[in-house]
């Protein structure tokens, strides 16, 4: 089977070898077991700071698209011309494919949504990695992609993989997930006593959208209330300097630690010893850090965005925060003071997350293909 992957995610070539975003490759490694993979995506000359890895399987074809952005009037005009070329390439690529797989949302995803209309009899899937909540505020292009994918007249023979379960969706829509750990990695973890030290972990980019500063302020409030709390933040980003300054100005150096980007094994150990995993994000698709922390019995502390309420069973296996320091700190302290409640939510979180292993993920991909 010839599988075509249409995506904004670029390929980067070094010494005639193809590289791509590392987590993206891990998922595609499953797809390529059951099909010959071709790409229809842009090419970058450098990694631009992206965490990349070599693609470990044969790329059967690469239909190269022109990369576009809308940062200036010149770029907008150039994008208009580039998109005509990209539409031509997409049509050619889809014509040669047995199975078309779109990665949305994104500029290329939108073009792919339009071109796939002309191939109603070909088998298709879309992974919508963003927030599928029909009531969320999103860019117009994202709403257009969702409308096309949800329309069974325009989009035929398609399974659209979305995060969460939503009302009034078409037969195209299928609730899906992402997995990190395998069945063989399951093990019993032992947490330290909450009465001694409460450990939080944040894993994600240090950018405004992920709200790492709010995580730090929440820890600060708990410290002011007399709690012995530690927060380790794993990740990097444009907000790093601002966070370092805030930590220094508020004398939090003994409680808050910026650990930078670390490999999966280091992150895994951080989850295993932490009591809570925190992600006060403004928007998410499938928050991988929350699912991973839950796997290792961390109680999740997260905002009510995208599929997060479903993941936390509307608060039964975690804490849904309101972005109000007073109310959110009270929720956490109440759980800390009731260790039985913490233990129950910790086990419920782990039981739910450990359902979604890489083996289960591969079985579901095999069904799709």
PDB file of C-alpha atoms in Angstrom, residues 46-330:
ATOM      1  CA  UNK A  46      18.243  23.797   8.761  1.00  0.00           C
ATOM      2  CA  UNK A  47      16.423  22.473  11.807  1.00  0.00           C
ATOM      3  CA  UNK A  48      15.642  26.037  13.076  1.00  0.00           C
ATOM      4  CA  UNK A  49      15.987  24.802  16.639  1.00  0.00           C
ATOM      5  CA  UNK A  50      13.520  21.927  16.132  1.00  0.00           C
ATOM      6  CA  UNK A  51      14.218  18.685  18.018  1.00  0.00           C
ATOM      7  CA  UNK A  52      14.917  16.365  15.078  1.00  0.00           C
ATOM      8  CA  UNK A  53      15.964  12.776  14.483  1.00  0.00           C
ATOM      9  CA  UNK A  54      16.834  10.740  11.419  1.00  0.00           C
ATOM     10  CA  UNK A  55      13.925   8.966   9.725  1.00  0.00           C
ATOM     11  CA  UNK A  56      14.773   5.269  10.276  1.00  0.00           C
ATOM     12  CA  UNK A  57      12.728   3.913   7.377  1.00  0.00           C
ATOM     13  CA  UNK A  58      12.768   4.330   3.604  1.00  0.00           C
ATOM     14  CA  UNK A  59      10.998   7.416   2.261  1.00  0.00           C
ATOM     15  CA  UNK A  60       9.528   6.147  -1.013  1.00  0.00           C
ATOM     16  CA  UNK A  61       8.819   9.592  -2.387  1.00  0.00           C
ATOM     17  CA  UNK A  62       8.900  13.192  -1.262  1.00  0.00           C
ATOM     18  CA  UNK A  63       6.588  15.619  -3.024  1.00  0.00           C
ATOM     19  CA  UNK A  64       8.214  18.883  -2.016  1.00  0.00           C
ATOM     20  CA  UNK A  65       5.985  21.792  -1.103  1.00  0.00           C
ATOM     21  CA  UNK A  66       6.982  25.438  -0.812  1.00  0.00           C
ATOM     22  CA  UNK A  67       7.008  26.694   2.767  1.00  0.00           C
ATOM     23  CA  UNK A  68       4.821  29.742   3.382  1.00  0.00           C
ATOM     24  CA  UNK A  69       4.056  32.120   6.238  1.00  0.00           C
ATOM     25  CA  UNK A  70       1.944  35.234   6.727  1.00  0.00           C
ATOM     26  CA  UNK A  71       4.384  37.384   8.719  1.00  0.00           C
ATOM     27  CA  UNK A  72       4.441  40.319   6.292  1.00  0.00           C
ATOM     28  CA  UNK A  73       2.645  41.717   3.241  1.00  0.00           C
ATOM     29  CA  UNK A  74       5.469  40.443   1.029  1.00  0.00           C
ATOM     30  CA  UNK A  75       5.130  36.960   2.512  1.00  0.00           C
ATOM     31  CA  UNK A  76       1.339  37.040   2.065  1.00  0.00           C
ATOM     32  CA  UNK A  77       1.719  37.879  -1.637  1.00  0.00           C
ATOM     33  CA  UNK A  78       4.389  35.207  -2.032  1.00  0.00           C
ATOM     34  CA  UNK A  79       2.189  32.712  -0.205  1.00  0.00           C
ATOM     35  CA  UNK A  80      -0.643  33.374  -2.664  1.00  0.00           C
ATOM     36  CA  UNK A  81       1.608  32.357  -5.586  1.00  0.00           C
ATOM     37  CA  UNK A  82       3.200  29.450  -3.693  1.00  0.00           C
ATOM     38  CA  UNK A  83      -0.183  27.943  -2.835  1.00  0.00           C
ATOM     39  CA  UNK A  84      -1.102  27.517  -6.499  1.00  0.00           C
ATOM     40  CA  UNK A  85       2.082  25.494  -6.956  1.00  0.00           C
ATOM     41  CA  UNK A  86       1.391  23.533  -3.741  1.00  0.00           C
ATOM     42  CA  UNK A  87      -2.132  22.679  -4.880  1.00  0.00           C
ATOM     43  CA  UNK A  88      -0.717  21.228  -8.108  1.00  0.00           C
ATOM     44  CA  UNK A  89       1.843  19.126  -6.187  1.00  0.00           C
ATOM     45  CA  UNK A  90      -0.803  17.927  -3.724  1.00  0.00           C
ATOM     46  CA  UNK A  91      -3.100  16.820  -6.541  1.00  0.00           C
ATOM     47  CA  UNK A  92      -0.288  14.860  -8.188  1.00  0.00           C
ATOM     48  CA  UNK A  93       0.749  13.250  -4.890  1.00  0.00           C
ATOM     49  CA  UNK A  94      -2.792  12.220  -3.945  1.00  0.00           C
ATOM     50  CA  UNK A  95      -3.419  10.793  -7.398  1.00  0.00           C
ATOM     51  CA  UNK A  96      -0.462   8.414  -6.907  1.00  0.00           C
ATOM     52  CA  UNK A  97      -1.449   7.311  -3.378  1.00  0.00           C
ATOM     53  CA  UNK A  98      -3.549   4.373  -2.174  1.00  0.00           C
ATOM     54  CA  UNK A  99      -4.206   5.916   1.256  1.00  0.00           C
ATOM     55  CA  UNK A 100      -4.122   9.658   1.976  1.00  0.00           C
ATOM     56  CA  UNK A 101      -3.224  10.739   5.518  1.00  0.00           C
ATOM     57  CA  UNK A 102      -3.629  14.425   6.408  1.00  0.00           C
ATOM     58  CA  UNK A 103      -2.043  16.090   9.432  1.00  0.00           C
ATOM     59  CA  UNK A 104      -4.125  19.048  10.592  1.00  0.00           C
ATOM     60  CA  UNK A 105      -4.506  21.857  11.493  1.00  0.00           C
ATOM     61  CA  UNK A 106      -2.100  24.008   9.481  1.00  0.00           C
ATOM     62  CA  UNK A 107      -1.657  25.802   6.163  1.00  0.00           C
ATOM     63  CA  UNK A 108      -0.740  22.607   4.321  1.00  0.00           C
ATOM     64  CA  UNK A 109      -3.510  20.750   6.140  1.00  0.00           C
ATOM     65  CA  UNK A 110      -6.042  23.258   4.808  1.00  0.00           C
ATOM     66  CA  UNK A 111      -4.815  22.782   1.225  1.00  0.00           C
ATOM     67  CA  UNK A 112      -4.916  19.024   1.752  1.00  0.00           C
ATOM     68  CA  UNK A 113      -8.514  19.261   2.993  1.00  0.00           C
ATOM     69  CA  UNK A 114      -9.460  21.037  -0.235  1.00  0.00           C
ATOM     70  CA  UNK A 115      -7.622  18.726  -2.642  1.00  0.00           C
ATOM     71  CA  UNK A 116      -8.846  15.489  -1.018  1.00  0.00           C
ATOM     72  CA  UNK A 117     -12.399  16.456  -2.061  1.00  0.00           C
ATOM     73  CA  UNK A 118     -11.420  15.446  -5.615  1.00  0.00           C
ATOM     74  CA  UNK A 119     -10.567  11.889  -4.471  1.00  0.00           C
ATOM     75  CA  UNK A 120     -13.824  10.671  -2.883  1.00  0.00           C
ATOM     76  CA  UNK A 121     -13.129   6.967  -3.521  1.00  0.00           C
ATOM     77  CA  UNK A 122      -9.633   6.822  -2.016  1.00  0.00           C
ATOM     78  CA  UNK A 123      -9.262   5.670   1.573  1.00  0.00           C
ATOM     79  CA  UNK A 124      -8.273   8.566   3.833  1.00  0.00           C
ATOM     80  CA  UNK A 125      -7.456   9.437   7.414  1.00  0.00           C
ATOM     81  CA  UNK A 126      -6.758  12.729   9.127  1.00  0.00           C
ATOM     82  CA  UNK A 127      -5.038  13.269  12.431  1.00  0.00           C
ATOM     83  CA  UNK A 128      -6.390  16.511  13.855  1.00  0.00           C
ATOM     84  CA  UNK A 129      -3.751  17.291  16.479  1.00  0.00           C
ATOM     85  CA  UNK A 130      -5.360  20.518  17.666  1.00  0.00           C
ATOM     86  CA  UNK A 131      -8.363  21.310  19.825  1.00  0.00           C
ATOM     87  CA  UNK A 132     -11.508  19.799  18.262  1.00  0.00           C
ATOM     88  CA  UNK A 133     -13.876  21.461  20.768  1.00  0.00           C
ATOM     89  CA  UNK A 134     -16.540  23.035  18.501  1.00  0.00           C
ATOM     90  CA  UNK A 135     -17.099  25.848  21.026  1.00  0.00           C
ATOM     91  CA  UNK A 136     -13.456  26.913  21.353  1.00  0.00           C
ATOM     92  CA  UNK A 137     -12.142  30.163  19.878  1.00  0.00           C
ATOM     93  CA  UNK A 138      -9.821  29.309  16.996  1.00  0.00           C
ATOM     94  CA  UNK A 139      -8.397  30.917  13.849  1.00  0.00           C
ATOM     95  CA  UNK A 140     -10.753  31.009  10.879  1.00  0.00           C
ATOM     96  CA  UNK A 141      -8.536  28.633   8.864  1.00  0.00           C
ATOM     97  CA  UNK A 142      -8.753  26.045  11.666  1.00  0.00           C
ATOM     98  CA  UNK A 143     -12.545  26.319  11.782  1.00  0.00           C
ATOM     99  CA  UNK A 144     -12.663  25.890   7.993  1.00  0.00           C
ATOM    100  CA  UNK A 145     -10.572  22.701   8.169  1.00  0.00           C
ATOM    101  CA  UNK A 146     -12.837  21.295  10.871  1.00  0.00           C
ATOM    102  CA  UNK A 147     -15.948  22.144   8.840  1.00  0.00           C
ATOM    103  CA  UNK A 148     -14.622  20.433   5.700  1.00  0.00           C
ATOM    104  CA  UNK A 149     -13.509  17.313   7.595  1.00  0.00           C
ATOM    105  CA  UNK A 150     -16.841  17.081   9.436  1.00  0.00           C
ATOM    106  CA  UNK A 151     -18.818  17.430   6.182  1.00  0.00           C
ATOM    107  CA  UNK A 152     -19.580  13.962   4.811  1.00  0.00           C
ATOM    108  CA  UNK A 153     -20.612  15.357   1.414  1.00  0.00           C
ATOM    109  CA  UNK A 154     -17.245  17.047   0.784  1.00  0.00           C
ATOM    110  CA  UNK A 155     -15.129  14.567   2.734  1.00  0.00           C
ATOM    111  CA  UNK A 156     -15.835  10.938   1.876  1.00  0.00           C
ATOM    112  CA  UNK A 157     -14.204   7.648   2.832  1.00  0.00           C
ATOM    113  CA  UNK A 158     -12.414   9.467   5.654  1.00  0.00           C
ATOM    114  CA  UNK A 159     -11.754   8.751   9.333  1.00  0.00           C
ATOM    115  CA  UNK A 160     -10.855  11.909  11.255  1.00  0.00           C
ATOM    116  CA  UNK A 161      -8.917  11.161  14.426  1.00  0.00           C
ATOM    117  CA  UNK A 162      -9.679  13.751  17.120  1.00  0.00           C
ATOM    118  CA  UNK A 163      -8.941  14.099  20.817  1.00  0.00           C
ATOM    119  CA  UNK A 164     -11.962  13.806  23.094  1.00  0.00           C
ATOM    120  CA  UNK A 165     -15.607  12.897  22.518  1.00  0.00           C
ATOM    121  CA  UNK A 166     -17.871  15.630  21.215  1.00  0.00           C
ATOM    122  CA  UNK A 167     -21.595  15.872  20.539  1.00  0.00           C
ATOM    123  CA  UNK A 168     -23.214  16.317  17.122  1.00  0.00           C
ATOM    124  CA  UNK A 169     -20.259  15.014  15.097  1.00  0.00           C
ATOM    125  CA  UNK A 170     -20.461  13.261  11.737  1.00  0.00           C
ATOM    126  CA  UNK A 171     -19.680   9.590  11.120  1.00  0.00           C
ATOM    127  CA  UNK A 172     -16.234  10.715   9.894  1.00  0.00           C
ATOM    128  CA  UNK A 173     -15.116  11.612  13.413  1.00  0.00           C
ATOM    129  CA  UNK A 174     -13.321   9.051  15.561  1.00  0.00           C
ATOM    130  CA  UNK A 175     -12.069   9.686  19.103  1.00  0.00           C
ATOM    131  CA  UNK A 176      -8.360   8.857  19.264  1.00  0.00           C
ATOM    132  CA  UNK A 177      -5.249   9.161  21.442  1.00  0.00           C
ATOM    133  CA  UNK A 178      -1.463   9.237  21.472  1.00  0.00           C
ATOM    134  CA  UNK A 179       0.821   6.825  23.353  1.00  0.00           C
ATOM    135  CA  UNK A 180       4.340   7.055  24.776  1.00  0.00           C
ATOM    136  CA  UNK A 181       4.942   4.000  26.943  1.00  0.00           C
ATOM    137  CA  UNK A 182       4.651   0.279  26.255  1.00  0.00           C
ATOM    138  CA  UNK A 183       3.146  -2.568  28.271  1.00  0.00           C
ATOM    139  CA  UNK A 184       6.648  -3.714  29.215  1.00  0.00           C
ATOM    140  CA  UNK A 185       7.403  -0.383  30.917  1.00  0.00           C
ATOM    141  CA  UNK A 186       4.633  -0.650  33.469  1.00  0.00           C
ATOM    142  CA  UNK A 187       6.002  -0.823  36.997  1.00  0.00           C
ATOM    143  CA  UNK A 188       5.046   0.053  40.547  1.00  0.00           C
ATOM    144  CA  UNK A 189       6.253   3.496  41.631  1.00  0.00           C
ATOM    145  CA  UNK A 190       6.740   4.775  45.164  1.00  0.00           C
ATOM    146  CA  UNK A 191       6.138   8.437  45.971  1.00  0.00           C
ATOM    147  CA  UNK A 192       7.634  10.247  48.965  1.00  0.00           C
ATOM    148  CA  UNK A 193       5.377  11.352  51.820  1.00  0.00           C
ATOM    149  CA  UNK A 194       3.325  14.433  50.963  1.00  0.00           C
ATOM    150  CA  UNK A 195       3.816  15.753  54.487  1.00  0.00           C
ATOM    151  CA  UNK A 196       7.554  16.106  53.835  1.00  0.00           C
ATOM    152  CA  UNK A 197       7.846  17.545  50.310  1.00  0.00           C
ATOM    153  CA  UNK A 198       5.268  18.038  47.568  1.00  0.00           C
ATOM    154  CA  UNK A 199       6.844  17.617  44.124  1.00  0.00           C
ATOM    155  CA  UNK A 200       5.396  19.096  40.929  1.00  0.00           C
ATOM    156  CA  UNK A 201       6.659  18.597  37.383  1.00  0.00           C
ATOM    157  CA  UNK A 202       5.995  20.718  34.284  1.00  0.00           C
ATOM    158  CA  UNK A 203       6.979  19.303  30.888  1.00  0.00           C
ATOM    159  CA  UNK A 204       6.571  21.448  27.795  1.00  0.00           C
ATOM    160  CA  UNK A 205       7.840  24.421  25.849  1.00  0.00           C
ATOM    161  CA  UNK A 206       8.553  27.545  27.889  1.00  0.00           C
ATOM    162  CA  UNK A 207       6.158  29.717  25.903  1.00  0.00           C
ATOM    163  CA  UNK A 208       3.238  31.946  26.867  1.00  0.00           C
ATOM    164  CA  UNK A 209       0.688  29.450  25.514  1.00  0.00           C
ATOM    165  CA  UNK A 210       1.829  26.764  27.981  1.00  0.00           C
ATOM    166  CA  UNK A 211       1.700  29.247  30.903  1.00  0.00           C
ATOM    167  CA  UNK A 212       4.812  28.086  32.817  1.00  0.00           C
ATOM    168  CA  UNK A 213       4.773  31.381  34.758  1.00  0.00           C
ATOM    169  CA  UNK A 214       1.363  30.544  36.193  1.00  0.00           C
ATOM    170  CA  UNK A 215       2.725  27.166  37.329  1.00  0.00           C
ATOM    171  CA  UNK A 216       5.529  28.982  39.152  1.00  0.00           C
ATOM    172  CA  UNK A 217       3.108  31.496  40.714  1.00  0.00           C
ATOM    173  CA  UNK A 218       0.927  28.639  41.934  1.00  0.00           C
ATOM    174  CA  UNK A 219       3.934  27.029  43.597  1.00  0.00           C
ATOM    175  CA  UNK A 220       4.821  30.406  45.109  1.00  0.00           C
ATOM    176  CA  UNK A 221       1.316  30.677  46.601  1.00  0.00           C
ATOM    177  CA  UNK A 222       1.632  27.211  48.141  1.00  0.00           C
ATOM    178  CA  UNK A 223       4.996  28.179  49.662  1.00  0.00           C
ATOM    179  CA  UNK A 224       3.467  31.362  51.103  1.00  0.00           C
ATOM    180  CA  UNK A 225       0.814  29.131  52.682  1.00  0.00           C
ATOM    181  CA  UNK A 226       3.533  27.188  54.485  1.00  0.00           C
ATOM    182  CA  UNK A 227       3.890  24.209  52.156  1.00  0.00           C
ATOM    183  CA  UNK A 228       7.241  22.651  51.291  1.00  0.00           C
ATOM    184  CA  UNK A 229       6.937  22.491  47.512  1.00  0.00           C
ATOM    185  CA  UNK A 230       9.331  21.802  44.631  1.00  0.00           C
ATOM    186  CA  UNK A 231       8.646  22.442  40.948  1.00  0.00           C
ATOM    187  CA  UNK A 232      10.876  21.078  38.181  1.00  0.00           C
ATOM    188  CA  UNK A 233      10.265  22.502  34.715  1.00  0.00           C
ATOM    189  CA  UNK A 234      11.528  20.487  31.735  1.00  0.00           C
ATOM    190  CA  UNK A 235      11.663  22.274  28.402  1.00  0.00           C
ATOM    191  CA  UNK A 236      13.025  25.362  26.716  1.00  0.00           C
ATOM    192  CA  UNK A 237      11.619  28.367  24.923  1.00  0.00           C
ATOM    193  CA  UNK A 238      11.406  32.128  24.555  1.00  0.00           C
ATOM    194  CA  UNK A 239      10.054  32.637  28.087  1.00  0.00           C
ATOM    195  CA  UNK A 240      13.107  31.095  29.767  1.00  0.00           C
ATOM    196  CA  UNK A 241      14.823  34.401  30.587  1.00  0.00           C
ATOM    197  CA  UNK A 242      11.620  35.898  32.001  1.00  0.00           C
ATOM    198  CA  UNK A 243      11.100  32.826  34.182  1.00  0.00           C
ATOM    199  CA  UNK A 244      14.684  32.935  35.445  1.00  0.00           C
ATOM    200  CA  UNK A 245      14.231  36.598  36.370  1.00  0.00           C
ATOM    201  CA  UNK A 246      10.937  35.922  38.175  1.00  0.00           C
ATOM    202  CA  UNK A 247      12.484  33.035  40.141  1.00  0.00           C
ATOM    203  CA  UNK A 248      15.408  35.237  41.205  1.00  0.00           C
ATOM    204  CA  UNK A 249      13.335  38.315  42.084  1.00  0.00           C
ATOM    205  CA  UNK A 250      10.955  36.238  44.208  1.00  0.00           C
ATOM    206  CA  UNK A 251      13.715  34.182  45.877  1.00  0.00           C
ATOM    207  CA  UNK A 252      12.386  30.854  44.619  1.00  0.00           C
ATOM    208  CA  UNK A 253      15.779  29.358  43.725  1.00  0.00           C
ATOM    209  CA  UNK A 254      15.396  26.592  46.357  1.00  0.00           C
ATOM    210  CA  UNK A 255      11.966  25.589  45.121  1.00  0.00           C
ATOM    211  CA  UNK A 256      11.746  26.102  41.352  1.00  0.00           C
ATOM    212  CA  UNK A 257      14.263  24.583  38.935  1.00  0.00           C
ATOM    213  CA  UNK A 258      14.531  25.051  35.159  1.00  0.00           C
ATOM    214  CA  UNK A 259      15.940  21.737  33.941  1.00  0.00           C
ATOM    215  CA  UNK A 260      15.965  22.490  30.181  1.00  0.00           C
ATOM    216  CA  UNK A 261      15.294  19.917  27.462  1.00  0.00           C
ATOM    217  CA  UNK A 262      16.019  16.382  28.634  1.00  0.00           C
ATOM    218  CA  UNK A 263      15.763  12.918  27.109  1.00  0.00           C
ATOM    219  CA  UNK A 264      12.809  10.627  27.646  1.00  0.00           C
ATOM    220  CA  UNK A 265      14.482   8.580  30.377  1.00  0.00           C
ATOM    221  CA  UNK A 266      15.201  11.672  32.507  1.00  0.00           C
ATOM    222  CA  UNK A 267      11.613  12.874  32.049  1.00  0.00           C
ATOM    223  CA  UNK A 268      10.304   9.429  32.965  1.00  0.00           C
ATOM    224  CA  UNK A 269      12.212   9.456  36.280  1.00  0.00           C
ATOM    225  CA  UNK A 270      10.916  12.959  36.994  1.00  0.00           C
ATOM    226  CA  UNK A 271       7.333  11.753  36.597  1.00  0.00           C
ATOM    227  CA  UNK A 272       7.989   8.722  38.790  1.00  0.00           C
ATOM    228  CA  UNK A 273       9.091  10.809  41.769  1.00  0.00           C
ATOM    229  CA  UNK A 274       6.617  13.681  41.372  1.00  0.00           C
ATOM    230  CA  UNK A 275       3.232  13.856  43.071  1.00  0.00           C
ATOM    231  CA  UNK A 276       1.618  16.221  40.568  1.00  0.00           C
ATOM    232  CA  UNK A 277       2.064  16.981  36.862  1.00  0.00           C
ATOM    233  CA  UNK A 278       0.973  20.524  36.024  1.00  0.00           C
ATOM    234  CA  UNK A 279       0.050  22.106  32.691  1.00  0.00           C
ATOM    235  CA  UNK A 280      -1.898  25.409  32.871  1.00  0.00           C
ATOM    236  CA  UNK A 281      -2.024  25.611  29.080  1.00  0.00           C
ATOM    237  CA  UNK A 282      -4.221  27.985  27.055  1.00  0.00           C
ATOM    238  CA  UNK A 283      -4.822  25.438  24.301  1.00  0.00           C
ATOM    239  CA  UNK A 284      -3.987  21.783  23.663  1.00  0.00           C
ATOM    240  CA  UNK A 285      -4.734  18.877  21.389  1.00  0.00           C
ATOM    241  CA  UNK A 286      -3.715  15.794  23.353  1.00  0.00           C
ATOM    242  CA  UNK A 287      -1.495  17.087  26.202  1.00  0.00           C
ATOM    243  CA  UNK A 288       1.157  14.377  26.129  1.00  0.00           C
ATOM    244  CA  UNK A 289       2.777  15.566  29.366  1.00  0.00           C
ATOM    245  CA  UNK A 290      -0.484  15.071  31.263  1.00  0.00           C
ATOM    246  CA  UNK A 291      -1.027  11.550  29.880  1.00  0.00           C
ATOM    247  CA  UNK A 292       2.603  10.608  30.596  1.00  0.00           C
ATOM    248  CA  UNK A 293       2.498  11.943  34.158  1.00  0.00           C
ATOM    249  CA  UNK A 294      -0.735  10.081  34.828  1.00  0.00           C
ATOM    250  CA  UNK A 295       0.914   6.867  33.591  1.00  0.00           C
ATOM    251  CA  UNK A 296       3.354   7.209  36.522  1.00  0.00           C
ATOM    252  CA  UNK A 297       0.658   7.991  39.128  1.00  0.00           C
ATOM    253  CA  UNK A 298       1.045  11.780  39.073  1.00  0.00           C
ATOM    254  CA  UNK A 299      -2.202  13.576  39.836  1.00  0.00           C
ATOM    255  CA  UNK A 300      -2.751  15.942  36.890  1.00  0.00           C
ATOM    256  CA  UNK A 301      -3.338  19.659  37.455  1.00  0.00           C
ATOM    257  CA  UNK A 302      -4.539  21.189  34.199  1.00  0.00           C
ATOM    258  CA  UNK A 303      -6.822  23.725  32.561  1.00  0.00           C
ATOM    259  CA  UNK A 304     -10.226  22.853  31.080  1.00  0.00           C
ATOM    260  CA  UNK A 305      -9.098  22.966  27.436  1.00  0.00           C
ATOM    261  CA  UNK A 306      -9.661  20.554  24.556  1.00  0.00           C
ATOM    262  CA  UNK A 307      -9.969  16.944  25.726  1.00  0.00           C
ATOM    263  CA  UNK A 308      -8.420  17.574  29.171  1.00  0.00           C
ATOM    264  CA  UNK A 309     -11.767  17.319  31.034  1.00  0.00           C
ATOM    265  CA  UNK A 310     -12.315  13.888  29.400  1.00  0.00           C
ATOM    266  CA  UNK A 311      -8.790  12.786  30.359  1.00  0.00           C
ATOM    267  CA  UNK A 312      -9.342  13.836  33.973  1.00  0.00           C
ATOM    268  CA  UNK A 313     -12.897  12.425  34.023  1.00  0.00           C
ATOM    269  CA  UNK A 314     -14.138  15.934  34.840  1.00  0.00           C
ATOM    270  CA  UNK A 315     -12.054  16.059  38.020  1.00  0.00           C
ATOM    271  CA  UNK A 316     -12.452  12.501  39.302  1.00  0.00           C
ATOM    272  CA  UNK A 317      -8.840  11.618  38.431  1.00  0.00           C
ATOM    273  CA  UNK A 318      -7.206  15.032  38.644  1.00  0.00           C
ATOM    274  CA  UNK A 319      -7.619  18.742  39.352  1.00  0.00           C
ATOM    275  CA  UNK A 320      -9.151  21.069  36.760  1.00  0.00           C
ATOM    276  CA  UNK A 321      -7.816  24.530  37.523  1.00  0.00           C
ATOM    277  CA  UNK A 322      -9.573  27.844  36.945  1.00  0.00           C
ATOM    278  CA  UNK A 323      -6.485  30.065  36.487  1.00  0.00           C
ATOM    279  CA  UNK A 324      -7.292  31.720  39.810  1.00  0.00           C
ATOM    280  CA  UNK A 325      -4.391  31.417  42.240  1.00  0.00           C
ATOM    281  CA  UNK A 326      -6.536  31.472  45.357  1.00  0.00           C
ATOM    282  CA  UNK A 327      -9.064  28.872  44.191  1.00  0.00           C
ATOM    283  CA  UNK A 328      -6.489  26.632  42.502  1.00  0.00           C
ATOM    284  CA  UNK A 329      -4.167  26.592  45.524  1.00  0.00           C
ATOM    285  CA  UNK A 330      -7.125  25.691  47.781  1.00  0.00           C
TER     286      UNK A 330
END
